[in-house]
CSV table of C-alpha atoms and ligand atoms in Angstrom, one decimal:
chain,number,residue,atom,x,y,z
C,121,UNK,CA,146.4,148.5,54.3
C,122,UNK,CA,143.6,146.1,54.1
C,123,UNK,CA,143.7,142.5,55.0
C,124,UNK,CA,143.5,141.8,51.4
C,125,UNK,CA,147.0,142.7,50.4
C,126,UNK,CA,147.9,142.0,46.9
C,127,UNK,CA,150.3,139.3,48.2
C,128,UNK,CA,147.9,137.6,50.6
C,129,UNK,CA,145.2,137.9,48.0
C,130,UNK,CA,147.5,136.4,45.4
C,131,UNK,CA,148.4,133.6,47.8
C,132,UNK,CA,144.7,132.8,48.6
C,133,UNK,CA,143.7,133.2,45.0
C,134,UNK,CA,146.5,131.0,43.9
C,135,UNK,CA,145.7,128.4,46.5
C,136,UNK,CA,142.0,128.5,45.5
C,137,UNK,CA,142.8,128.6,41.9
C,138,UNK,CA,145.2,125.7,42.4
C,139,UNK,CA,142.6,123.7,44.2
C,140,UNK,CA,140.1,124.4,41.5
C,141,UNK,CA,142.5,123.4,38.8
C,142,UNK,CA,143.5,120.2,40.6
C,143,UNK,CA,139.8,119.3,41.0
C,144,UNK,CA,139.0,120.2,37.4
C,145,UNK,CA,141.9,118.1,36.2
C,146,UNK,CA,140.8,115.2,38.3
C,147,UNK,CA,137.2,115.6,37.1
C,148,UNK,CA,138.3,115.9,33.5
C,149,UNK,CA,140.5,112.8,33.8
C,150,UNK,CA,137.5,110.9,35.3
C,151,UNK,CA,135.3,112.0,32.4
C,152,UNK,CA,137.8,111.6,29.6
C,153,UNK,CA,137.9,108.5,27.4
C,154,UNK,CA,141.2,106.8,28.0
C,155,UNK,CA,142.9,105.4,25.0
C,156,UNK,CA,143.0,101.6,25.4
C,157,UNK,CA,143.3,98.8,22.9
C,158,UNK,CA,140.4,96.6,21.8
C,159,UNK,CA,140.5,93.3,19.9
C,160,UNK,CA,139.4,93.1,16.3
C,161,UNK,CA,135.6,92.8,16.2
C,162,UNK,CA,134.3,90.1,13.9
C,163,UNK,CA,132.0,92.1,11.7
C,164,UNK,CA,131.1,89.8,8.8
C,165,UNK,CA,130.3,92.9,6.7
C,166,UNK,CA,133.9,94.2,6.9
C,167,UNK,CA,135.3,94.5,3.4
C,168,UNK,CA,138.0,91.9,2.7
C,169,UNK,CA,141.6,93.0,2.3
C,170,UNK,CA,142.0,93.8,-1.5
C,171,UNK,CA,144.4,90.9,-2.1
C,172,UNK,CA,141.9,88.5,-0.6
C,173,UNK,CA,139.0,89.5,-2.8
C,174,UNK,CA,138.0,87.4,-5.8
C,175,UNK,CA,139.4,88.7,-9.1
C,176,UNK,CA,137.1,89.6,-11.9
C,177,UNK,CA,137.4,90.6,-15.6
C,178,UNK,CA,134.9,93.1,-17.0
C,179,UNK,CA,134.2,92.3,-20.7
C,180,UNK,CA,133.0,95.3,-22.8
C,181,UNK,CA,133.5,98.8,-21.4
C,182,UNK,CA,130.3,100.4,-22.6
C,183,UNK,CA,127.7,102.7,-21.0
C,184,UNK,CA,126.4,100.3,-18.4
C,185,UNK,CA,129.9,98.8,-17.5
C,186,UNK,CA,131.4,102.2,-17.0
C,187,UNK,CA,128.4,103.8,-15.3
C,188,UNK,CA,127.1,101.1,-13.0
C,189,UNK,CA,129.1,97.8,-13.1
C,190,UNK,CA,132.6,99.3,-12.4
C,191,UNK,CA,131.3,101.6,-9.6
C,192,UNK,CA,129.6,98.5,-8.2
C,193,UNK,CA,132.9,96.7,-7.9
C,194,UNK,CA,134.4,99.8,-6.2
C,195,UNK,CA,131.7,99.5,-3.5
C,196,UNK,CA,132.0,95.7,-3.3
C,197,UNK,CA,133.3,93.8,-0.2
C,198,UNK,CA,134.6,90.5,-1.6
C,199,UNK,CA,135.1,91.2,-5.3
C,200,UNK,CA,137.6,93.2,-7.2
C,201,UNK,CA,138.4,94.0,-10.8
C,202,UNK,CA,141.7,92.6,-12.0
C,203,UNK,CA,141.2,92.7,-15.8
C,204,UNK,CA,139.4,94.6,-18.5
C,205,UNK,CA,138.5,93.2,-21.9
C,206,UNK,CA,137.8,95.8,-24.6
C,207,UNK,CA,138.1,96.4,-28.3
C,208,UNK,CA,139.1,100.0,-27.6
C,209,UNK,CA,142.6,100.0,-26.1
C,210,UNK,CA,142.7,103.7,-25.2
C,211,UNK,CA,139.5,103.4,-23.2
C,212,UNK,CA,140.8,100.3,-21.4
C,213,UNK,CA,144.1,102.0,-20.6
C,214,UNK,CA,142.3,105.1,-19.2
C,215,UNK,CA,139.9,103.1,-17.1
C,216,UNK,CA,142.7,100.7,-16.1
C,217,UNK,CA,144.8,103.6,-14.7
C,218,UNK,CA,141.8,105.1,-13.0
C,219,UNK,CA,140.8,101.9,-11.2
C,220,UNK,CA,144.2,100.2,-10.8
C,221,UNK,CA,143.5,97.4,-13.3
C,222,UNK,CA,146.6,96.4,-15.1
C,223,UNK,CA,145.7,93.3,-17.1
C,224,UNK,CA,144.1,94.5,-20.3
C,225,UNK,CA,142.8,92.1,-22.9
C,226,UNK,CA,141.0,92.5,-26.3
C,227,UNK,CA,138.6,90.2,-28.1
C,228,UNK,CA,141.5,88.5,-30.0
C,229,UNK,CA,143.6,87.5,-27.0
C,230,UNK,CA,140.6,86.9,-24.8
C,231,UNK,CA,141.3,83.2,-24.5
C,232,UNK,CA,144.7,83.9,-22.9
C,233,UNK,CA,142.8,84.7,-19.7
C,234,UNK,CA,142.8,81.0,-19.2
C,235,UNK,CA,146.4,81.3,-17.9
C,236,UNK,CA,145.6,84.4,-15.7
C,237,UNK,CA,145.1,83.3,-12.1
C,238,UNK,CA,144.1,86.8,-11.1
C,239,UNK,CA,140.8,86.3,-13.0
C,240,UNK,CA,138.4,83.9,-11.4
C,241,UNK,CA,135.1,85.4,-12.5
C,242,UNK,CA,134.1,87.1,-15.8
C,243,UNK,CA,131.3,89.6,-16.2
C,244,UNK,CA,130.0,89.8,-19.7
C,245,UNK,CA,128.6,93.3,-20.5
C,246,UNK,CA,128.6,93.0,-24.3
C,247,UNK,CA,125.7,93.4,-26.8
C,248,UNK,CA,123.3,90.4,-26.4
C,249,UNK,CA,124.3,88.8,-29.7
C,250,UNK,CA,127.8,88.3,-28.3
C,251,UNK,CA,126.8,86.9,-24.9
C,252,UNK,CA,126.8,83.2,-25.8
C,253,UNK,CA,130.1,83.2,-27.6
C,254,UNK,CA,132.1,85.1,-24.9
C,255,UNK,CA,130.4,83.3,-22.0
C,256,UNK,CA,131.2,79.9,-23.4
C,257,UNK,CA,134.8,80.9,-24.2
C,258,UNK,CA,135.3,82.1,-20.6
C,259,UNK,CA,133.7,79.0,-19.2
C,260,UNK,CA,136.1,76.9,-21.3
C,261,UNK,CA,139.0,79.0,-20.0
C,262,UNK,CA,138.0,77.8,-16.5
C,263,UNK,CA,136.3,81.0,-15.3
C,264,UNK,CA,132.9,81.5,-13.6
C,265,UNK,CA,130.7,83.7,-15.6
C,266,UNK,CA,128.1,86.4,-14.7
C,267,UNK,CA,126.4,87.4,-18.0
C,268,UNK,CA,124.2,90.5,-18.5
C,269,UNK,CA,120.5,90.2,-19.2
C,270,UNK,CA,119.0,89.1,-21.5
C,271,UNK,CA,121.0,85.9,-21.4
C,272,UNK,CA,121.3,85.3,-25.1
C,273,UNK,CA,119.6,85.7,-28.5
C,274,UNK,CA,117.8,82.3,-28.4
C,275,UNK,CA,116.9,79.6,-25.9
C,276,UNK,CA,119.1,77.3,-27.9
C,277,UNK,CA,122.1,79.5,-27.1
C,278,UNK,CA,121.1,79.5,-23.5
C,279,UNK,CA,121.1,75.7,-23.5
C,280,UNK,CA,124.7,75.7,-24.9
C,281,UNK,CA,125.8,78.2,-22.2
C,282,UNK,CA,124.4,76.1,-19.4
C,283,UNK,CA,125.9,72.9,-20.9
C,284,UNK,CA,129.3,74.6,-21.1
C,285,UNK,CA,129.1,75.7,-17.4
C,286,UNK,CA,128.2,72.1,-16.4
C,287,UNK,CA,131.0,70.6,-18.6
C,288,UNK,CA,133.6,72.9,-17.1
C,289,UNK,CA,132.3,72.7,-13.5
C,290,UNK,CA,131.8,76.5,-13.3
C,291,UNK,CA,129.0,78.7,-12.1
C,292,UNK,CA,126.9,80.6,-14.6
C,293,UNK,CA,124.7,83.5,-13.5
C,294,UNK,CA,122.5,86.1,-15.3
C,295,UNK,CA,122.8,89.6,-14.0
C,296,UNK,CA,119.3,90.2,-12.8
C,297,UNK,CA,120.3,93.0,-10.4
C,298,UNK,CA,116.8,93.5,-9.1
C,299,UNK,CA,117.1,90.3,-7.0
C,300,UNK,CA,119.8,92.2,-5.1
C,301,UNK,CA,117.9,95.6,-4.9
C,302,UNK,CA,116.8,96.5,-1.4
C,303,UNK,CA,113.3,98.0,-2.2
C,304,UNK,CA,112.3,95.1,-4.3
C,305,UNK,CA,113.4,92.7,-1.6
C,306,UNK,CA,111.4,94.7,1.0
C,307,UNK,CA,108.3,94.3,-1.3
C,308,UNK,CA,109.0,90.6,-1.7
C,309,UNK,CA,109.3,90.0,2.0
C,310,UNK,CA,106.0,91.9,2.7
C,311,UNK,CA,104.3,89.8,0.1
C,312,UNK,CA,105.8,86.6,1.5
C,313,UNK,CA,104.5,87.7,4.9
C,314,UNK,CA,101.0,87.9,3.5
C,315,UNK,CA,100.8,91.7,3.9
C,316,UNK,CA,98.6,92.1,0.8
C,317,UNK,CA,97.0,88.7,0.9
C,318,UNK,CA,97.2,86.3,-2.1
C,319,UNK,CA,98.6,88.1,-5.2
C,320,UNK,CA,95.9,87.9,-8.0
C,321,UNK,CA,97.4,90.2,-10.6
C,322,UNK,CA,100.7,91.8,-11.4
C,323,UNK,CA,100.9,94.6,-13.9
C,324,UNK,CA,104.3,95.6,-15.4
C,325,UNK,CA,105.1,98.6,-17.6
C,326,UNK,CA,108.6,99.1,-18.9
C,327,UNK,CA,109.8,101.2,-21.8
C,328,UNK,CA,111.6,104.1,-23.3
C,329,UNK,CA,112.0,105.9,-26.6
C,330,UNK,CA,114.7,104.1,-28.8
C,331,UNK,CA,117.0,106.6,-30.5
C,332,UNK,CA,118.8,105.0,-33.5
C,333,UNK,CA,121.4,107.7,-33.5
C,334,UNK,CA,122.6,106.9,-29.9
C,335,UNK,CA,125.2,104.1,-30.2
C,336,UNK,CA,124.0,102.0,-27.2
C,337,UNK,CA,120.5,102.1,-28.8
C,338,UNK,CA,121.7,101.5,-32.3
C,339,UNK,CA,122.8,97.9,-31.7
C,340,UNK,CA,119.6,97.2,-29.8
C,341,UNK,CA,117.7,97.8,-33.1
C,342,UNK,CA,119.9,95.3,-35.0
C,343,UNK,CA,118.7,91.7,-34.7
C,344,UNK,CA,122.1,90.1,-34.9
C,345,UNK,CA,123.5,92.1,-32.0
C,346,UNK,CA,120.2,92.4,-30.0
C,347,UNK,CA,118.6,89.0,-30.3
C,348,UNK,CA,115.2,90.6,-30.0
C,349,UNK,CA,113.5,94.0,-29.5
C,350,UNK,CA,111.8,95.8,-26.7
C,351,UNK,CA,110.8,92.5,-24.9
C,352,UNK,CA,114.5,91.4,-24.8
C,353,UNK,CA,115.9,94.6,-23.6
C,354,UNK,CA,113.3,96.2,-21.3
C,355,UNK,CA,110.1,94.0,-21.2
C,356,UNK,CA,112.2,91.3,-19.6
C,357,UNK,CA,112.3,93.4,-16.4
C,358,UNK,CA,108.6,93.0,-16.0
C,359,UNK,CA,108.7,89.2,-16.5
C,360,UNK,CA,111.7,88.5,-14.3
C,361,UNK,CA,110.7,90.8,-11.5
C,362,UNK,CA,107.0,89.6,-11.4
C,363,UNK,CA,108.2,86.0,-11.3
C,364,UNK,CA,110.6,86.9,-8.5
C,365,UNK,CA,107.6,88.0,-6.5
C,366,UNK,CA,105.7,84.7,-7.0
C,367,UNK,CA,108.2,82.1,-5.7
C,368,UNK,CA,106.8,78.6,-6.1
C,369,UNK,CA,104.4,79.5,-8.8
C,370,UNK,CA,105.0,78.9,-12.6
C,371,UNK,CA,103.7,80.2,-15.9
C,372,UNK,CA,101.3,77.8,-17.8
C,373,UNK,CA,100.2,80.0,-20.7
C,374,UNK,CA,101.3,83.2,-22.4
C,375,UNK,CA,100.0,85.5,-25.1
C,376,UNK,CA,101.2,88.7,-26.8
C,377,UNK,CA,100.2,91.4,-29.2
C,378,UNK,CA,102.6,93.7,-31.0
C,379,UNK,CA,101.9,97.3,-30.0
C,380,UNK,CA,104.2,99.5,-32.2
C,381,UNK,CA,103.7,101.3,-35.5
C,382,UNK,CA,104.6,98.7,-38.1
C,383,UNK,CA,105.9,101.4,-40.5
C,384,UNK,CA,108.4,102.9,-38.0
C,385,UNK,CA,111.8,102.5,-39.7
C,386,UNK,CA,113.5,101.9,-36.3
C,387,UNK,CA,111.8,98.6,-36.1
C,388,UNK,CA,112.8,97.0,-39.4
C,389,UNK,CA,114.7,94.2,-37.6
C,390,UNK,CA,113.3,93.9,-34.1
C,391,UNK,CA,109.9,94.7,-32.5
C,392,UNK,CA,109.2,98.1,-31.0
C,393,UNK,CA,106.6,97.1,-28.4
C,394,UNK,CA,104.6,94.1,-27.1
C,395,UNK,CA,101.6,93.8,-24.8
C,396,UNK,CA,101.8,90.5,-23.1
C,397,UNK,CA,99.9,88.3,-20.6
C,398,UNK,CA,100.9,85.3,-18.6
C,399,UNK,CA,98.6,82.8,-16.7
C,400,UNK,CA,100.2,81.2,-13.6
C,401,UNK,CA,99.6,77.7,-12.3
C,402,UNK,CA,98.0,79.3,-9.1
C,403,UNK,CA,95.5,81.2,-11.3
C,404,UNK,CA,97.2,84.5,-10.8
C,405,UNK,CA,97.7,86.6,-14.0
C,406,UNK,CA,100.7,88.8,-14.9
C,407,UNK,CA,100.3,91.3,-17.7
C,408,UNK,CA,102.5,94.0,-19.0
C,409,UNK,CA,104.2,95.7,-21.8
C,410,UNK,CA,107.7,96.3,-23.0
C,411,UNK,CA,108.2,99.1,-25.5
C,412,UNK,CA,110.7,101.2,-27.4
C,413,UNK,CA,108.0,103.8,-28.0
C,414,UNK,CA,107.3,105.2,-24.5
C,415,UNK,CA,108.4,108.6,-23.4
C,416,UNK,CA,109.4,109.4,-20.7
C,417,UNK,CA,111.2,106.3,-19.5
C,418,UNK,CA,108.8,104.1,-17.4
C,419,UNK,CA,109.5,101.3,-15.0
C,420,UNK,CA,106.4,100.4,-13.0
C,421,UNK,CA,105.2,97.3,-11.2
C,422,UNK,CA,101.8,96.9,-9.5
C,423,UNK,CA,101.0,93.9,-7.2
C,424,UNK,CA,97.3,93.5,-6.5
C,425,UNK,CA,96.4,91.2,-3.7
C,426,UNK,CA,93.2,90.2,-1.8
C,427,UNK,CA,94.0,92.5,1.2
C,428,UNK,CA,96.1,95.2,-0.3
C,429,UNK,CA,98.4,96.2,-3.1
C,430,UNK,CA,102.0,97.4,-3.7
C,431,UNK,CA,102.9,99.9,-6.4
C,432,UNK,CA,106.5,100.4,-7.3
C,433,UNK,CA,107.2,103.4,-9.5
C,434,UNK,CA,109.9,103.4,-10.4
C,435,UNK,CA,110.4,99.7,-9.8
C,436,UNK,CA,113.7,98.6,-11.4
C,437,UNK,CA,115.9,101.6,-11.9
C,438,UNK,CA,119.5,101.9,-10.9
C,439,UNK,CA,119.2,104.1,-7.8
C,440,UNK,CA,115.8,105.4,-6.7
C,441,UNK,CA,113.1,102.8,-6.6
C,442,UNK,CA,110.0,103.5,-4.6
C,443,UNK,CA,107.4,101.1,-3.2
C,444,UNK,CA,104.0,102.1,-1.7
C,445,UNK,CA,101.9,99.6,0.2
C,446,UNK,CA,98.1,100.2,0.5
C,447,UNK,CA,96.0,98.1,2.8
C,448,UNK,CA,93.3,98.6,5.4
C,449,UNK,CA,95.7,100.9,7.3
C,450,UNK,CA,96.1,103.4,4.4
C,451,UNK,CA,99.1,103.8,2.2
C,452,UNK,CA,102.7,104.1,3.3
C,453,UNK,CA,106.2,103.7,1.7
C,454,UNK,CA,108.3,100.6,2.3
C,455,UNK,CA,111.9,99.8,1.7
C,456,UNK,CA,114.9,102.0,0.9
C,457,UNK,CA,117.3,101.8,-2.0
C,458,UNK,CA,120.8,103.2,-1.3
C,459,UNK,CA,122.6,104.1,-4.5
C,460,UNK,CA,124.9,101.4,-5.8
C,461,UNK,CA,123.8,98.8,-3.3
C,462,UNK,CA,122.4,96.4,-5.9
C,463,UNK,CA,125.4,96.4,-8.1
C,464,UNK,CA,127.9,95.7,-5.3
C,465,UNK,CA,125.6,93.1,-3.7
C,466,UNK,CA,125.2,91.3,-7.1
C,467,UNK,CA,128.9,90.8,-7.7
C,468,UNK,CA,129.6,89.8,-4.1
C,469,UNK,CA,126.7,87.4,-4.3
C,470,UNK,CA,128.2,85.8,-7.4
C,471,UNK,CA,131.6,85.7,-5.7
C,472,UNK,CA,130.1,83.8,-2.8
C,473,UNK,CA,128.4,81.3,-5.1
C,474,UNK,CA,131.6,80.8,-7.0
C,475,UNK,CA,133.7,80.3,-3.8
C,476,UNK,CA,131.1,77.9,-2.3
C,477,UNK,CA,130.5,76.0,-5.5
C,478,UNK,CA,126.8,76.5,-5.5
C,479,UNK,CA,124.3,78.1,-7.9
C,480,UNK,CA,124.0,81.9,-8.0
C,481,UNK,CA,120.6,83.4,-6.8
C,482,UNK,CA,119.8,84.1,-10.5
C,483,UNK,CA,121.4,81.2,-12.4
C,484,UNK,CA,121.7,80.5,-16.1
C,485,UNK,CA,118.5,78.4,-15.9
C,486,UNK,CA,116.5,81.5,-14.9
C,487,UNK,CA,117.9,83.4,-17.9
C,488,UNK,CA,117.0,80.5,-20.1
C,489,UNK,CA,113.4,80.4,-18.7
C,490,UNK,CA,112.9,84.1,-19.5
C,491,UNK,CA,114.2,83.8,-23.1
C,492,UNK,CA,111.9,80.8,-23.6
C,493,UNK,CA,109.0,82.8,-22.3
C,494,UNK,CA,109.7,85.7,-24.6
C,495,UNK,CA,110.0,83.4,-27.5
C,496,UNK,CA,106.5,82.0,-26.7
C,497,UNK,CA,105.2,85.6,-26.4
C,498,UNK,CA,106.6,86.3,-29.8
C,499,UNK,CA,105.0,83.1,-31.2
C,500,UNK,CA,101.6,84.3,-29.8
C,501,UNK,CA,102.1,87.8,-31.2
C,502,UNK,CA,103.0,86.4,-34.6
C,503,UNK,CA,99.7,84.5,-34.5
C,504,UNK,CA,97.7,87.6,-33.6
C,505,UNK,CA,97.6,86.8,-29.9
C,506,UNK,CA,96.7,83.1,-29.9
C,507,UNK,CA,97.6,81.9,-26.5
C,508,UNK,CA,100.6,79.5,-26.2
C,509,UNK,CA,100.4,76.7,-23.7
C,510,UNK,CA,103.7,76.0,-21.9
V,733,NDP,P1,126.9,99.8,-24.9
V,733,NDP,O1,126.7,99.9,-26.4
V,733,NDP,O2,127.0,101.1,-24.2
V,733,NDP,O3,128.2,99.0,-24.6
V,733,NDP,C1,128.5,97.8,-25.2
V,733,NDP,C2,130.1,97.7,-25.3
V,733,NDP,O4,130.3,96.4,-25.8
V,733,NDP,C3,130.8,98.7,-26.2
V,733,NDP,O5,131.1,99.9,-25.6
V,733,NDP,C4,132.0,97.9,-26.6
V,733,NDP,O6,132.9,98.0,-25.6
V,733,NDP,C5,131.5,96.4,-26.6
V,733,NDP,N1,131.3,95.9,-27.9
V,733,NDP,C6,131.9,94.8,-28.5
V,733,NDP,N2,131.5,94.6,-29.7
V,733,NDP,C7,130.5,95.5,-30.0
V,733,NDP,C8,129.7,95.7,-31.1
V,733,NDP,N3,129.8,94.9,-32.2
V,733,NDP,N4,128.8,96.7,-31.0
V,733,NDP,C9,128.7,97.5,-29.9
V,733,NDP,N5,129.5,97.3,-28.8
V,733,NDP,C10,130.4,96.3,-28.8
V,733,NDP,O7,125.7,98.9,-24.3
V,733,NDP,P2,125.2,98.8,-22.8
V,733,NDP,O8,126.3,99.1,-21.9
V,733,NDP,O9,124.0,99.6,-22.7
V,733,NDP,O10,124.8,97.3,-22.7
V,733,NDP,C11,125.7,96.3,-22.6
V,733,NDP,C12,125.0,95.0,-21.9
V,733,NDP,O11,124.6,95.4,-20.7
V,733,NDP,C13,123.8,94.5,-22.7
V,733,NDP,O12,123.8,93.1,-22.6
V,733,NDP,C14,122.7,95.1,-22.0
V,733,NDP,O13,121.5,94.4,-22.1
V,733,NDP,C15,123.2,95.1,-20.6
V,733,NDP,N6,122.6,96.2,-19.8
V,733,NDP,C16,122.1,95.8,-18.6
V,733,NDP,C17,121.5,96.8,-17.7
V,733,NDP,C18,121.0,96.4,-16.4
V,733,NDP,O14,120.4,97.2,-15.7
V,733,NDP,N7,121.2,95.1,-16.0
V,733,NDP,C19,121.4,98.2,-18.1
V,733,NDP,C20,122.0,98.5,-19.4
V,733,NDP,C21,122.5,97.5,-20.2
V,733,NDP,P3,134.5,98.1,-25.9
V,733,NDP,O15,134.7,99.4,-26.7
V,733,NDP,O16,135.1,98.2,-24.5
V,733,NDP,O17,134.9,96.9,-26.6
């Protein structure tokens, strides 16, 4: 019999094992995270509880509303959809069920929203020719209004919309989403910091090929519903985004030339392309084109400064804008554009303005300015490019 009998071994092994287990338990207790309570941390970015968010009606459930505006609300922190307005009841019902929106209106009972306290803000996503009427009716019903770009068919309509907002003490904004888009804001802040020196020239190219058989393009080719042509729909991105990058400056002269085939049947009512130029008070020049005759889709902005340049290509798309800064240190990307960010930020930004009783970052006056500039560019193009002093 050896000293190491099974029993004695077992006892020693058990003791040793017990000691090891006790030590391991103590060690693991010491290392483990203990479950303890913690007070609510005051993160201002926390989404509000749904019932506390400001209620919105989305008016017109078309391509852009369904694809971008509604998902933007889903990602928002302080805004929620409480009503849909649509001329297509089955579509409104389907979307209402999907997004938990139970108040459904049409264009006939639209004014009944006046008595609906769940709706504080209205987002107009209708064809341009309907913007003024539905904006003014919503303002008169006591709602704040964010209206899609371009603001309206004429600068006279813009003036009536602004007057209605003032008369009813409500905010009026134009949905220039690029002002809420991260990569464009990164480019703006680099330019404000002097990263490319004084900006001397901005070049803007925006366009796509208009398809008269595609319903969302069809109304864009009809003057009554579209207000204008390629400058209204797509060229406006160049103007508005370029002016965003030159805060404190102002246009003093514009000119334009039509740049589309005059015999193209698509352009019987609205223009299919314009090459335009704008002289600023600072001496900087912005030039660009807006076209329904470009393929593939293009959205490009170039900022040329005394010490560098920034190229954004694409510049104003929904999800994937890119910016490249070139200076004495070479070329490198700036900014980042997470999908959906601009749409959610835009509605939350308008909610904040409405709650605080102050102007939105892109107010009705900005939309009016841009329509007046496009009207002046048209006037120049109608006169074979004769410059128009502003
Ligand atoms: P769509 O044609 O896809 O949608 C327009 C919707 O408006 C229709 O689905 C319909 O909705 C409603 N509507 C009411 N009356 C009419 C009418 N007479 N003819 C056609 N539609 C009518 O257009 P978009 O979604 O492309 O454009 C809508 C608005 O959004 C425009 O102002 C456009 O400039 C703007 N937009 C802005 C963009 C941006 O990036 N900021 C991008 C794209 C568009 P219902 O059936 O529900 O009544």
